[in-house]
PDB file of C-alpha atoms in Angstrom:
ATOM      1  CA  MET A 314      49.015  34.047 -64.264  1.00 70.00           C
ATOM      2  CA  ALA A 315      46.915  34.443 -67.353  1.00 78.00           C
ATOM      3  CA  ALA A 316      43.170  34.031 -66.894  1.00 83.00           C
ATOM      4  CA  LYS A 317      41.499  31.069 -68.568  1.00 83.00           C
ATOM      5  CA  GLU A 318      37.932  30.970 -69.657  1.00 85.00           C
ATOM      6  CA  LEU A 319      36.147  27.644 -68.821  1.00 83.00           C
ATOM      7  CA  GLY A 320      33.289  26.192 -70.711  1.00 81.00           C
ATOM      8  CA  ALA A 321      30.126  24.751 -69.165  1.00 81.00           C
ATOM      9  CA  ASP A 322      31.330  21.139 -69.530  1.00 77.00           C
ATOM     10  CA  GLU A 323      34.474  21.946 -67.532  1.00 78.00           C
ATOM     11  CA  LEU A 324      32.622  23.240 -64.423  1.00 82.00           C
ATOM     12  CA  ALA A 325      31.518  19.791 -63.101  1.00 81.00           C
ATOM     13  CA  TRP A 326      33.221  16.412 -62.775  1.00 80.00           C
ATOM     14  CA  ARG A 327      31.290  13.477 -64.106  1.00 81.00           C
ATOM     15  CA  CYS A 328      31.937   9.874 -63.186  1.00 82.00           C
ATOM     16  CA  ASP A 329      31.892   7.382 -66.039  1.00 81.00           C
ATOM     17  CA  PRO A 330      29.518   4.505 -65.098  1.00 80.00           C
ATOM     18  CA  ALA A 331      31.586   2.167 -67.216  1.00 80.00           C
ATOM     19  CA  ALA A 332      34.338   2.414 -64.602  1.00 80.00           C
ATOM     20  CA  PHE A 333      32.302   0.227 -62.196  1.00 79.00           C
ATOM     21  CA  GLY A 334      32.137  -3.518 -62.452  1.00 75.00           C
ATOM     22  CA  PHE A 335      28.392  -3.815 -61.758  1.00 76.00           C
ATOM     23  CA  ASP A 336      25.165  -2.736 -63.377  1.00 76.00           C
ATOM     24  CA  GLY A 337      23.228  -1.718 -60.202  1.00 77.00           C
ATOM     25  CA  THR A 338      23.524  -1.428 -56.441  1.00 76.00           C
ATOM     26  CA  ASP A 339      21.106  -4.297 -55.756  1.00 76.00           C
ATOM     27  CA  GLY A 340      23.892  -6.834 -55.770  1.00 70.00           C
ATOM     28  CA  ILE A 341      26.296  -4.864 -53.592  1.00 72.00           C
ATOM     29  CA  GLU A 342      26.767  -5.923 -49.965  1.00 69.00           C
ATOM     30  CA  PRO A 343      26.742  -3.070 -47.445  1.00 65.00           C
ATOM     31  CA  PRO A 344      30.189  -2.108 -46.160  1.00 62.00           C
ATOM     32  CA  ASP A 345      31.375  -3.864 -43.032  1.00 61.00           C
ATOM     33  CA  GLY A 346      32.096  -0.798 -40.932  1.00 58.00           C
ATOM     34  CA  PRO A 347      31.994   2.927 -41.504  1.00 62.00           C
ATOM     35  CA  LEU A 348      33.360   4.074 -44.818  1.00 61.00           C
ATOM     36  CA  GLY A 349      36.702   5.748 -44.460  1.00 65.00           C
ATOM     37  CA  GLN A 350      36.745   5.160 -40.684  1.00 74.00           C
ATOM     38  CA  GLU A 351      38.750   1.955 -40.403  1.00 79.00           C
ATOM     39  CA  ARG A 352      40.707   3.185 -37.396  1.00 84.00           C
ATOM     40  CA  ALA A 353      37.507   4.200 -35.627  1.00 82.00           C
ATOM     41  CA  ALA A 354      36.047   0.750 -36.280  1.00 81.00           C
ATOM     42  CA  GLU A 355      39.208  -0.884 -34.925  1.00 85.00           C
ATOM     43  CA  ALA A 356      39.043   1.293 -31.796  1.00 86.00           C
ATOM     44  CA  LEU A 357      35.432   0.282 -31.201  1.00 85.00           C
ATOM     45  CA  GLU A 358      36.271  -3.389 -31.671  1.00 85.00           C
ATOM     46  CA  LEU A 359      39.120  -3.047 -29.192  1.00 87.00           C
ATOM     47  CA  SER A 360      36.942  -1.293 -26.637  1.00 86.00           C
ATOM     48  CA  LEU A 361      34.294  -4.014 -26.902  1.00 85.00           C
ATOM     49  CA  SER A 362      36.899  -6.673 -26.272  1.00 85.00           C
ATOM     50  CA  LEU A 363      37.883  -5.133 -22.924  1.00 84.00           C
ATOM     51  CA  ARG A 364      36.033  -6.947 -20.114  1.00 80.00           C
ATOM     52  CA  ARG A 365      37.140  -4.709 -17.273  1.00 80.00           C
ATOM     53  CA  ARG A 366      35.259  -1.965 -15.517  1.00 81.00           C
ATOM     54  CA  ASP A 367      35.835   1.779 -15.783  1.00 82.00           C
ATOM     55  CA  PHE A 368      36.584   1.780 -19.504  1.00 83.00           C
ATOM     56  CA  ASN A 369      34.527   4.206 -21.613  1.00 85.00           C
ATOM     57  CA  VAL A 370      34.271   5.100 -25.289  1.00 85.00           C
ATOM     58  CA  PHE A 371      33.609   8.600 -26.577  1.00 88.00           C
ATOM     59  CA  VAL A 372      32.315   8.691 -30.155  1.00 87.00           C
ATOM     60  CA  LEU A 373      32.455  12.004 -31.997  1.00 85.00           C
ATOM     61  CA  GLY A 374      31.423  12.815 -35.552  1.00 82.00           C
ATOM     62  CA  PRO A 375      29.399  15.198 -37.669  1.00 84.00           C
ATOM     63  CA  PRO A 376      25.662  14.648 -38.169  1.00 85.00           C
ATOM     64  CA  GLY A 377      24.957  12.044 -40.803  1.00 80.00           C
ATOM     65  CA  SER A 378      28.273  10.260 -40.368  1.00 78.00           C
ATOM     66  CA  GLY A 379      26.513   7.103 -39.102  1.00 80.00           C
ATOM     67  CA  ARG A 380      28.241   7.028 -35.711  1.00 84.00           C
ATOM     68  CA  HIS A 381      25.096   5.960 -33.836  1.00 87.00           C
ATOM     69  CA  THR A 382      24.260   3.291 -36.386  1.00 85.00           C
ATOM     70  CA  THR A 383      27.817   1.967 -36.385  1.00 84.00           C
ATOM     71  CA  VAL A 384      28.047   1.719 -32.590  1.00 88.00           C
ATOM     72  CA  GLU A 385      24.624   0.094 -32.304  1.00 89.00           C
ATOM     73  CA  ARG A 386      25.467  -2.430 -35.041  1.00 87.00           C
ATOM     74  CA  LEU A 387      28.699  -3.407 -33.352  1.00 86.00           C
ATOM     75  CA  LEU A 388      27.023  -3.688 -29.940  1.00 87.00           C
ATOM     76  CA  ARG A 389      24.209  -5.841 -31.309  1.00 89.00           C
ATOM     77  CA  ALA A 390      26.656  -8.120 -33.089  1.00 87.00           C
ATOM     78  CA  ARG A 391      28.759  -8.510 -29.952  1.00 86.00           C
ATOM     79  CA  ALA A 392      25.671  -9.047 -27.730  1.00 86.00           C
ATOM     80  CA  ALA A 393      24.306 -11.712 -30.095  1.00 87.00           C
ATOM     81  CA  ALA A 394      27.455 -13.772 -29.575  1.00 87.00           C
ATOM     82  CA  MET A 395      27.313 -13.525 -25.772  1.00 86.00           C
ATOM     83  CA  PRO A 396      25.121 -15.336 -23.210  1.00 88.00           C
ATOM     84  CA  VAL A 397      21.813 -13.620 -22.465  1.00 88.00           C
ATOM     85  CA  PRO A 398      22.287 -11.647 -19.218  1.00 90.00           C
ATOM     86  CA  ASP A 399      20.039 -12.184 -16.211  1.00 94.00           C
ATOM     87  CA  ASP A 400      17.388  -9.696 -15.155  1.00 96.00           C
ATOM     88  CA  TRP A 401      17.808  -7.605 -12.020  1.00 96.00           C
ATOM     89  CA  VAL A 402      14.796  -6.271 -10.165  1.00 95.00           C
ATOM     90  CA  TYR A 403      14.645  -4.054  -7.102  1.00 94.00           C
ATOM     91  CA  VAL A 404      11.817  -4.440  -4.608  1.00 92.00           C
ATOM     92  CA  ALA A 405      11.049  -2.395  -1.519  1.00 91.00           C
ATOM     93  CA  ASP A 406      12.392  -3.525   1.822  1.00 92.00           C
ATOM     94  CA  PHE A 407       9.667  -2.369   4.192  1.00 90.00           C
ATOM     95  CA  ALA A 408      11.965  -2.866   7.197  1.00 92.00           C
ATOM     96  CA  ASP A 409      14.532  -0.493   5.660  1.00 94.00           C
ATOM     97  CA  PRO A 410      12.966   1.601   2.844  1.00 90.00           C
ATOM     98  CA  ARG A 411      16.338   3.230   2.077  1.00 93.00           C
ATOM     99  CA  ARG A 412      17.801  -0.075   0.904  1.00 93.00           C
ATOM    100  CA  PRO A 413      15.709  -1.903  -1.703  1.00 94.00           C
ATOM    101  CA  ARG A 414      16.340  -5.593  -2.202  1.00 93.00           C
ATOM    102  CA  ALA A 415      18.040  -6.677  -5.419  1.00 95.00           C
ATOM    103  CA  ILE A 416      16.781  -9.942  -6.900  1.00 95.00           C
ATOM    104  CA  ARG A 417      18.497 -11.735  -9.761  1.00 96.00           C
ATOM    105  CA  LEU A 418      16.153 -13.512 -12.173  1.00 96.00           C
ATOM    106  CA  PRO A 419      16.546 -15.442 -15.427  1.00 94.00           C
ATOM    107  CA  ALA A 420      16.287 -13.320 -18.553  1.00 92.00           C
ATOM    108  CA  GLY A 421      12.708 -12.237 -19.225  1.00 91.00           C
ATOM    109  CA  ARG A 422      11.391 -13.084 -15.775  1.00 95.00           C
ATOM    110  CA  GLY A 423      11.788  -9.528 -14.491  1.00 95.00           C
ATOM    111  CA  ARG A 424       8.999  -8.186 -16.671  1.00 94.00           C
ATOM    112  CA  ALA A 425       6.858 -11.182 -15.762  1.00 95.00           C
ATOM    113  CA  LEU A 426       7.324 -10.437 -12.062  1.00 96.00           C
ATOM    114  CA  ARG A 427       6.422  -6.788 -12.548  1.00 95.00           C
ATOM    115  CA  ARG A 428       3.289  -7.788 -14.461  1.00 95.00           C
ATOM    116  CA  ASP A 429       2.287 -10.334 -11.813  1.00 96.00           C
ATOM    117  CA  LEU A 430       2.714  -7.826  -8.986  1.00 94.00           C
ATOM    118  CA  HIS A 431       0.646  -5.193 -10.779  1.00 95.00           C
ATOM    119  CA  GLU A 432      -2.077  -7.792 -11.270  1.00 95.00           C
ATOM    120  CA  LEU A 433      -1.779  -8.798  -7.616  1.00 95.00           C
ATOM    121  CA  LEU A 434      -2.410  -5.221  -6.478  1.00 94.00           C
ATOM    122  CA  GLY A 435      -5.483  -4.971  -8.670  1.00 94.00           C
ATOM    123  CA  ASP A 436      -6.787  -8.315  -7.418  1.00 95.00           C
ATOM    124  CA  LEU A 437      -6.158  -7.282  -3.811  1.00 95.00           C
ATOM    125  CA  LEU A 438      -8.130  -4.056  -4.148  1.00 94.00           C
ATOM    126  CA  ALA A 439     -11.123  -5.881  -5.584  1.00 94.00           C
ATOM    127  CA  ALA A 440     -10.928  -8.830  -3.177  1.00 95.00           C
ATOM    128  CA  LEU A 441     -10.536  -6.654  -0.068  1.00 95.00           C
ATOM    129  CA  ARG A 442     -13.430  -4.451  -1.108  1.00 95.00           C
ATOM    130  CA  ASN A 443     -15.641  -7.497  -1.560  1.00 95.00           C
ATOM    131  CA  ALA A 444     -14.503  -8.983   1.762  1.00 95.00           C
ATOM    132  CA  PHE A 445     -15.291  -5.853   3.786  1.00 95.00           C
ATOM    133  CA  GLU A 446     -18.634  -5.405   2.057  1.00 94.00           C
ATOM    134  CA  SER A 447     -19.656  -9.025   2.605  1.00 94.00           C
ATOM    135  CA  GLU A 448     -22.566  -9.995   4.838  1.00 94.00           C
ATOM    136  CA  ASP A 449     -20.290 -12.179   6.972  1.00 94.00           C
ATOM    137  CA  PHE A 450     -17.914  -9.323   7.850  1.00 94.00           C
ATOM    138  CA  ARG A 451     -20.736  -6.874   8.564  1.00 94.00           C
ATOM    139  CA  THR A 452     -22.457  -9.410  10.810  1.00 95.00           C
ATOM    140  CA  ARG A 453     -19.295 -10.179  12.792  1.00 94.00           C
ATOM    141  CA  ARG A 454     -18.542  -6.489  13.257  1.00 94.00           C
ATOM    142  CA  GLN A 455     -22.114  -5.775  14.297  1.00 94.00           C
ATOM    143  CA  ILE A 456     -21.894  -8.507  16.949  1.00 94.00           C
ATOM    144  CA  VAL A 457     -18.789  -6.890  18.450  1.00 93.00           C
ATOM    145  CA  GLU A 458     -20.426  -3.452  18.497  1.00 93.00           C
ATOM    146  CA  GLN A 459     -23.637  -4.857  20.003  1.00 93.00           C
ATOM    147  CA  GLU A 460     -21.650  -6.503  22.789  1.00 91.00           C
ATOM    148  CA  LEU A 461     -20.223  -3.090  23.725  1.00 90.00           C
ATOM    149  CA  GLU A 462     -23.657  -1.507  23.668  1.00 90.00           C
ATOM    150  CA  GLU A 463     -25.134  -4.271  25.843  1.00 90.00           C
ATOM    151  CA  ARG A 464     -22.216  -4.012  28.242  1.00 87.00           C
ATOM    152  CA  GLN A 465     -22.805  -0.298  28.665  1.00 87.00           C
ATOM    153  CA  LYS A 466     -26.542  -0.750  29.112  1.00 87.00           C
ATOM    154  CA  ARG A 467     -26.001  -3.509  31.662  1.00 88.00           C
ATOM    155  CA  ALA A 468     -23.641  -1.353  33.745  1.00 86.00           C
ATOM    156  CA  VAL A 469     -26.151   1.498  33.872  1.00 87.00           C
ATOM    157  CA  ALA A 470     -29.067  -0.876  34.436  1.00 86.00           C
ATOM    158  CA  GLU A 471     -27.416  -2.323  37.549  1.00 88.00           C
ATOM    159  CA  VAL A 472     -27.116   1.157  39.070  1.00 87.00           C
ATOM    160  CA  GLU A 473     -30.640   1.992  37.974  1.00 85.00           C
ATOM    161  CA  GLU A 474     -32.001  -1.137  39.647  1.00 87.00           C
ATOM    162  CA  GLU A 475     -30.161  -0.348  42.893  1.00 87.00           C
ATOM    163  CA  ALA A 476     -31.551   3.183  42.832  1.00 85.00           C
ATOM    164  CA  ARG A 477     -35.079   1.883  42.284  1.00 86.00           C
ATOM    165  CA  ARG A 478     -34.811  -0.315  45.381  1.00 86.00           C
ATOM    166  CA  GLN A 479     -33.873   2.783  47.368  1.00 85.00           C
ATOM    167  CA  GLY A 480     -36.794   4.799  46.027  1.00 85.00           C
ATOM    168  CA  ILE A 481     -34.718   6.876  43.633  1.00 85.00           C
ATOM    169  CA  ALA A 482     -35.125   7.175  39.877  1.00 86.00           C
ATOM    170  CA  LEU A 483     -32.299   7.422  37.329  1.00 85.00           C
ATOM    171  CA  LEU A 484     -33.295   9.926  34.648  1.00 84.00           C
ATOM    172  CA  ARG A 485     -31.615  10.308  31.247  1.00 83.00           C
ATOM    173  CA  THR A 486     -31.331  13.927  30.083  1.00 81.00           C
ATOM    174  CA  PRO A 487     -29.585  15.569  27.109  1.00 81.00           C
ATOM    175  CA  VAL A 488     -26.707  16.527  29.420  1.00 79.00           C
ATOM    176  CA  GLY A 489     -26.336  13.137  31.125  1.00 82.00           C
ATOM    177  CA  PHE A 490     -27.826  11.110  33.991  1.00 86.00           C
ATOM    178  CA  VAL A 491     -29.709  12.620  36.952  1.00 87.00           C
ATOM    179  CA  PHE A 492     -30.988  10.972  40.156  1.00 85.00           C
ATOM    180  CA  ALA A 493     -34.293  12.072  41.679  1.00 86.00           C
ATOM    181  CA  PRO A 494     -36.315  10.788  44.674  1.00 85.00           C
ATOM    182  CA  THR A 495     -39.626   9.084  43.946  1.00 85.00           C
ATOM    183  CA  VAL A 496     -42.902   8.680  45.734  1.00 82.00           C
ATOM    184  CA  GLN A 497     -45.239   5.850  44.782  1.00 77.00           C
ATOM    185  CA  GLY A 498     -43.111   5.148  41.705  1.00 77.00           C
ATOM    186  CA  ARG A 499     -43.223   8.727  40.385  1.00 83.00           C
ATOM    187  CA  VAL A 500     -40.549  11.417  40.489  1.00 85.00           C
ATOM    188  CA  MET A 501     -41.029  13.709  43.468  1.00 83.00           C
ATOM    189  CA  PRO A 502     -41.433  17.401  42.540  1.00 85.00           C
ATOM    190  CA  PRO A 503     -38.687  19.665  43.954  1.00 83.00           C
ATOM    191  CA  GLU A 504     -41.095  21.628  46.100  1.00 83.00           C
ATOM    192  CA  GLN A 505     -42.432  18.415  47.662  1.00 83.00           C
ATOM    193  CA  PHE A 506     -38.875  17.261  48.365  1.00 78.00           C
ATOM    194  CA  GLN A 507     -38.152  20.547  50.146  1.00 83.00           C
ATOM    195  CA  GLN A 508     -41.163  19.986  52.422  1.00 81.00           C
ATOM    196  CA  LEU A 509     -39.734  16.696  53.715  1.00 83.00           C
ATOM    197  CA  PRO A 510     -38.227  16.650  57.191  1.00 85.00           C
ATOM    198  CA  GLU A 511     -34.571  17.651  57.270  1.00 86.00           C
ATOM    199  CA  PRO A 512     -33.279  14.223  58.462  1.00 86.00           C
ATOM    200  CA  LEU A 513     -35.184  12.471  55.650  1.00 86.00           C
ATOM    201  CA  ARG A 514     -33.905  14.916  53.033  1.00 82.00           C
ATOM    202  CA  HIS A 515     -30.372  14.427  54.257  1.00 86.00           C
ATOM    203  CA  GLN A 516     -30.783  10.651  54.104  1.00 88.00           C
ATOM    204  CA  ILE A 517     -32.067  10.796  50.505  1.00 86.00           C
ATOM    205  CA  GLU A 518     -29.257  13.133  49.489  1.00 86.00           C
ATOM    206  CA  GLN A 519     -26.701  10.706  50.905  1.00 89.00           C
ATOM    207  CA  ARG A 520     -28.276   7.850  48.956  1.00 87.00           C
ATOM    208  CA  ILE A 521     -28.142   9.908  45.768  1.00 85.00           C
ATOM    209  CA  GLU A 522     -24.516  10.809  46.431  1.00 88.00           C
ATOM    210  CA  ARG A 523     -23.567   7.133  46.852  1.00 89.00           C
ATOM    211  CA  LEU A 524     -25.485   6.214  43.701  1.00 87.00           C
ATOM    212  CA  GLN A 525     -23.732   8.965  41.762  1.00 87.00           C
ATOM    213  CA  GLU A 526     -20.366   7.590  42.869  1.00 88.00           C
ATOM    214  CA  ARG A 527     -21.371   4.096  41.764  1.00 87.00           C
ATOM    215  CA  LEU A 528     -22.651   5.368  38.421  1.00 85.00           C
ATOM    216  CA  GLN A 529     -19.471   7.357  37.892  1.00 88.00           C
ATOM    217  CA  GLN A 530     -17.460   4.230  38.619  1.00 87.00           C
ATOM    218  CA  ALA A 531     -19.492   2.282  36.045  1.00 84.00           C
ATOM    219  CA  LEU A 532     -19.169   5.020  33.431  1.00 83.00           C
ATOM    220  CA  SER A 533     -15.416   5.324  34.016  1.00 86.00           C
ATOM    221  CA  GLN A 534     -14.984   1.806  32.633  1.00 86.00           C
ATOM    222  CA  MET A 535     -16.597   2.685  29.309  1.00 88.00           C
ATOM    223  CA  PRO A 536     -13.481   4.238  27.664  1.00 90.00           C
ATOM    224  CA  ALA A 537     -11.606   1.000  28.352  1.00 90.00           C
ATOM    225  CA  TRP A 538     -14.517  -1.010  26.922  1.00 90.00           C
ATOM    226  CA  ILE A 539     -14.590   1.217  23.826  1.00 91.00           C
ATOM    227  CA  LYS A 540     -10.846   0.787  23.372  1.00 93.00           C
ATOM    228  CA  GLU A 541     -11.213  -2.974  23.755  1.00 93.00           C
ATOM    229  CA  THR A 542     -14.017  -2.969  21.175  1.00 93.00           C
ATOM    230  CA  HIS A 543     -11.915  -0.985  18.713  1.00 94.00           C
ATOM    231  CA  GLU A 544      -9.073  -3.448  19.217  1.00 95.00           C
ATOM    232  CA  ARG A 545     -11.411  -6.380  18.533  1.00 94.00           C
ATOM    233  CA  ILE A 546     -12.670  -4.676  15.370  1.00 95.00           C
ATOM    234  CA  ARG A 547      -9.071  -4.027  14.274  1.00 95.00           C
ATOM    235  CA  ARG A 548      -8.228  -7.698  14.795  1.00 95.00           C
ATOM    236  CA  LEU A 549     -11.335  -8.635  12.819  1.00 95.00           C
ATOM    237  CA  VAL A 550     -10.241  -6.326   9.975  1.00 95.00           C
ATOM    238  CA  ASP A 551      -6.719  -7.773  10.047  1.00 96.00           C
ATOM    239  CA  GLU A 552      -8.058 -11.322  10.105  1.00 95.00           C
ATOM    240  CA  THR A 553     -10.352 -10.659   7.155  1.00 95.00           C
ATOM    241  CA  ALA A 554      -7.632  -8.890   5.167  1.00 95.00           C
ATOM    242  CA  ARG A 555      -5.039 -11.554   5.932  1.00 95.00           C
ATOM    243  CA  ALA A 556      -7.317 -14.304   4.686  1.00 94.00           C
ATOM    244  CA  VAL A 557      -7.678 -12.492   1.357  1.00 94.00           C
ATOM    245  CA  VAL A 558      -3.998 -11.566   1.076  1.00 95.00           C
ATOM    246  CA  ASP A 559      -2.721 -15.012   2.058  1.00 95.00           C
ATOM    247  CA  TRP A 560      -4.857 -16.714  -0.572  1.00 94.00           C
ATOM    248  CA  LEU A 561      -3.775 -14.419  -3.402  1.00 95.00           C
ATOM    249  CA  VAL A 562      -0.100 -14.396  -2.369  1.00 94.00           C
ATOM    250  CA  ALA A 563      -0.075 -18.182  -1.988  1.00 95.00           C
ATOM    251  CA  ARG A 564      -1.369 -18.539  -5.522  1.00 93.00           C
ATOM    252  CA  LEU A 565       1.353 -16.204  -6.816  1.00 94.00           C
ATOM    253  CA  SER A 566       4.031 -17.900  -4.698  1.00 95.00           C
ATOM    254  CA  GLU A 567       3.151 -21.216  -6.295  1.00 94.00           C
ATOM    255  CA  ARG A 568       3.767 -19.706  -9.717  1.00 93.00           C
ATOM    256  CA  TRP A 569       7.193 -18.439  -8.578  1.00 95.00           C
ATOM    257  CA  ARG A 570       8.182 -21.425  -6.455  1.00 95.00           C
ATOM    258  CA  ASP A 571      11.350 -21.889  -8.569  1.00 95.00           C
ATOM    259  CA  GLN A 572      12.608 -18.461  -7.400  1.00 94.00           C
ATOM    260  CA  PRO A 573      12.996 -18.489  -3.587  1.00 93.00           C
ATOM    261  CA  ALA A 574      14.002 -14.825  -3.454  1.00 92.00           C
ATOM    262  CA  VAL A 575      10.725 -13.829  -5.092  1.00 93.00           C
ATOM    263  CA  VAL A 576       8.686 -16.080  -2.816  1.00 91.00           C
TER     264      VAL A 576
END
């Protein structure tokens, strides 16, 4: 084949603007569907018309082909012609944390519920802090703790009074309680006690032994009293917290009274 030399005008194809029936693109409507992809558009329309489960669409195309835009446009158009779907929210089931509860709500109410619950948590933190720092709560807790302290003092005082009637003093030391014989209301020195007749010493020692048993019996009740006091304080804390929680939850329940599952 003989070679042909081309001129500069022959190296590029030029479209004649006069071939178009318009002066500018302002008056042109955008194409309804992807250009040159009529079969793809028909396939998408068909897939959107299927109302059964387990059908999927795989869209493939080079970058810039408009596949994402086309699919989104078709989905939006189809969604605009359909009823607005309900919201679904999942909330914790504290009895079975592995299975959250699904609640169906009218469209838009799901976000409102999430917002209300976030606000509820914030309100609870502030309200509980104020409740436990209030003068009323501190006073009621102090009364419970004072009752325990008075109960303990009274138990020891009864033993101390019995010992005093028998001429024996109950001394409080860093390591606990100690009984000691007295003479004329004062603690008897050890050397003076040793100078007492043997029968009298033995009698005093027996008294001290019986008093120690009685004191031990009184002190053995204190762990139960402490446990009872802690239980009373726990009930006081629960009562105070419940009053705060019930008030805030009741206010929120009133707002959601048209949704029994939420309430």
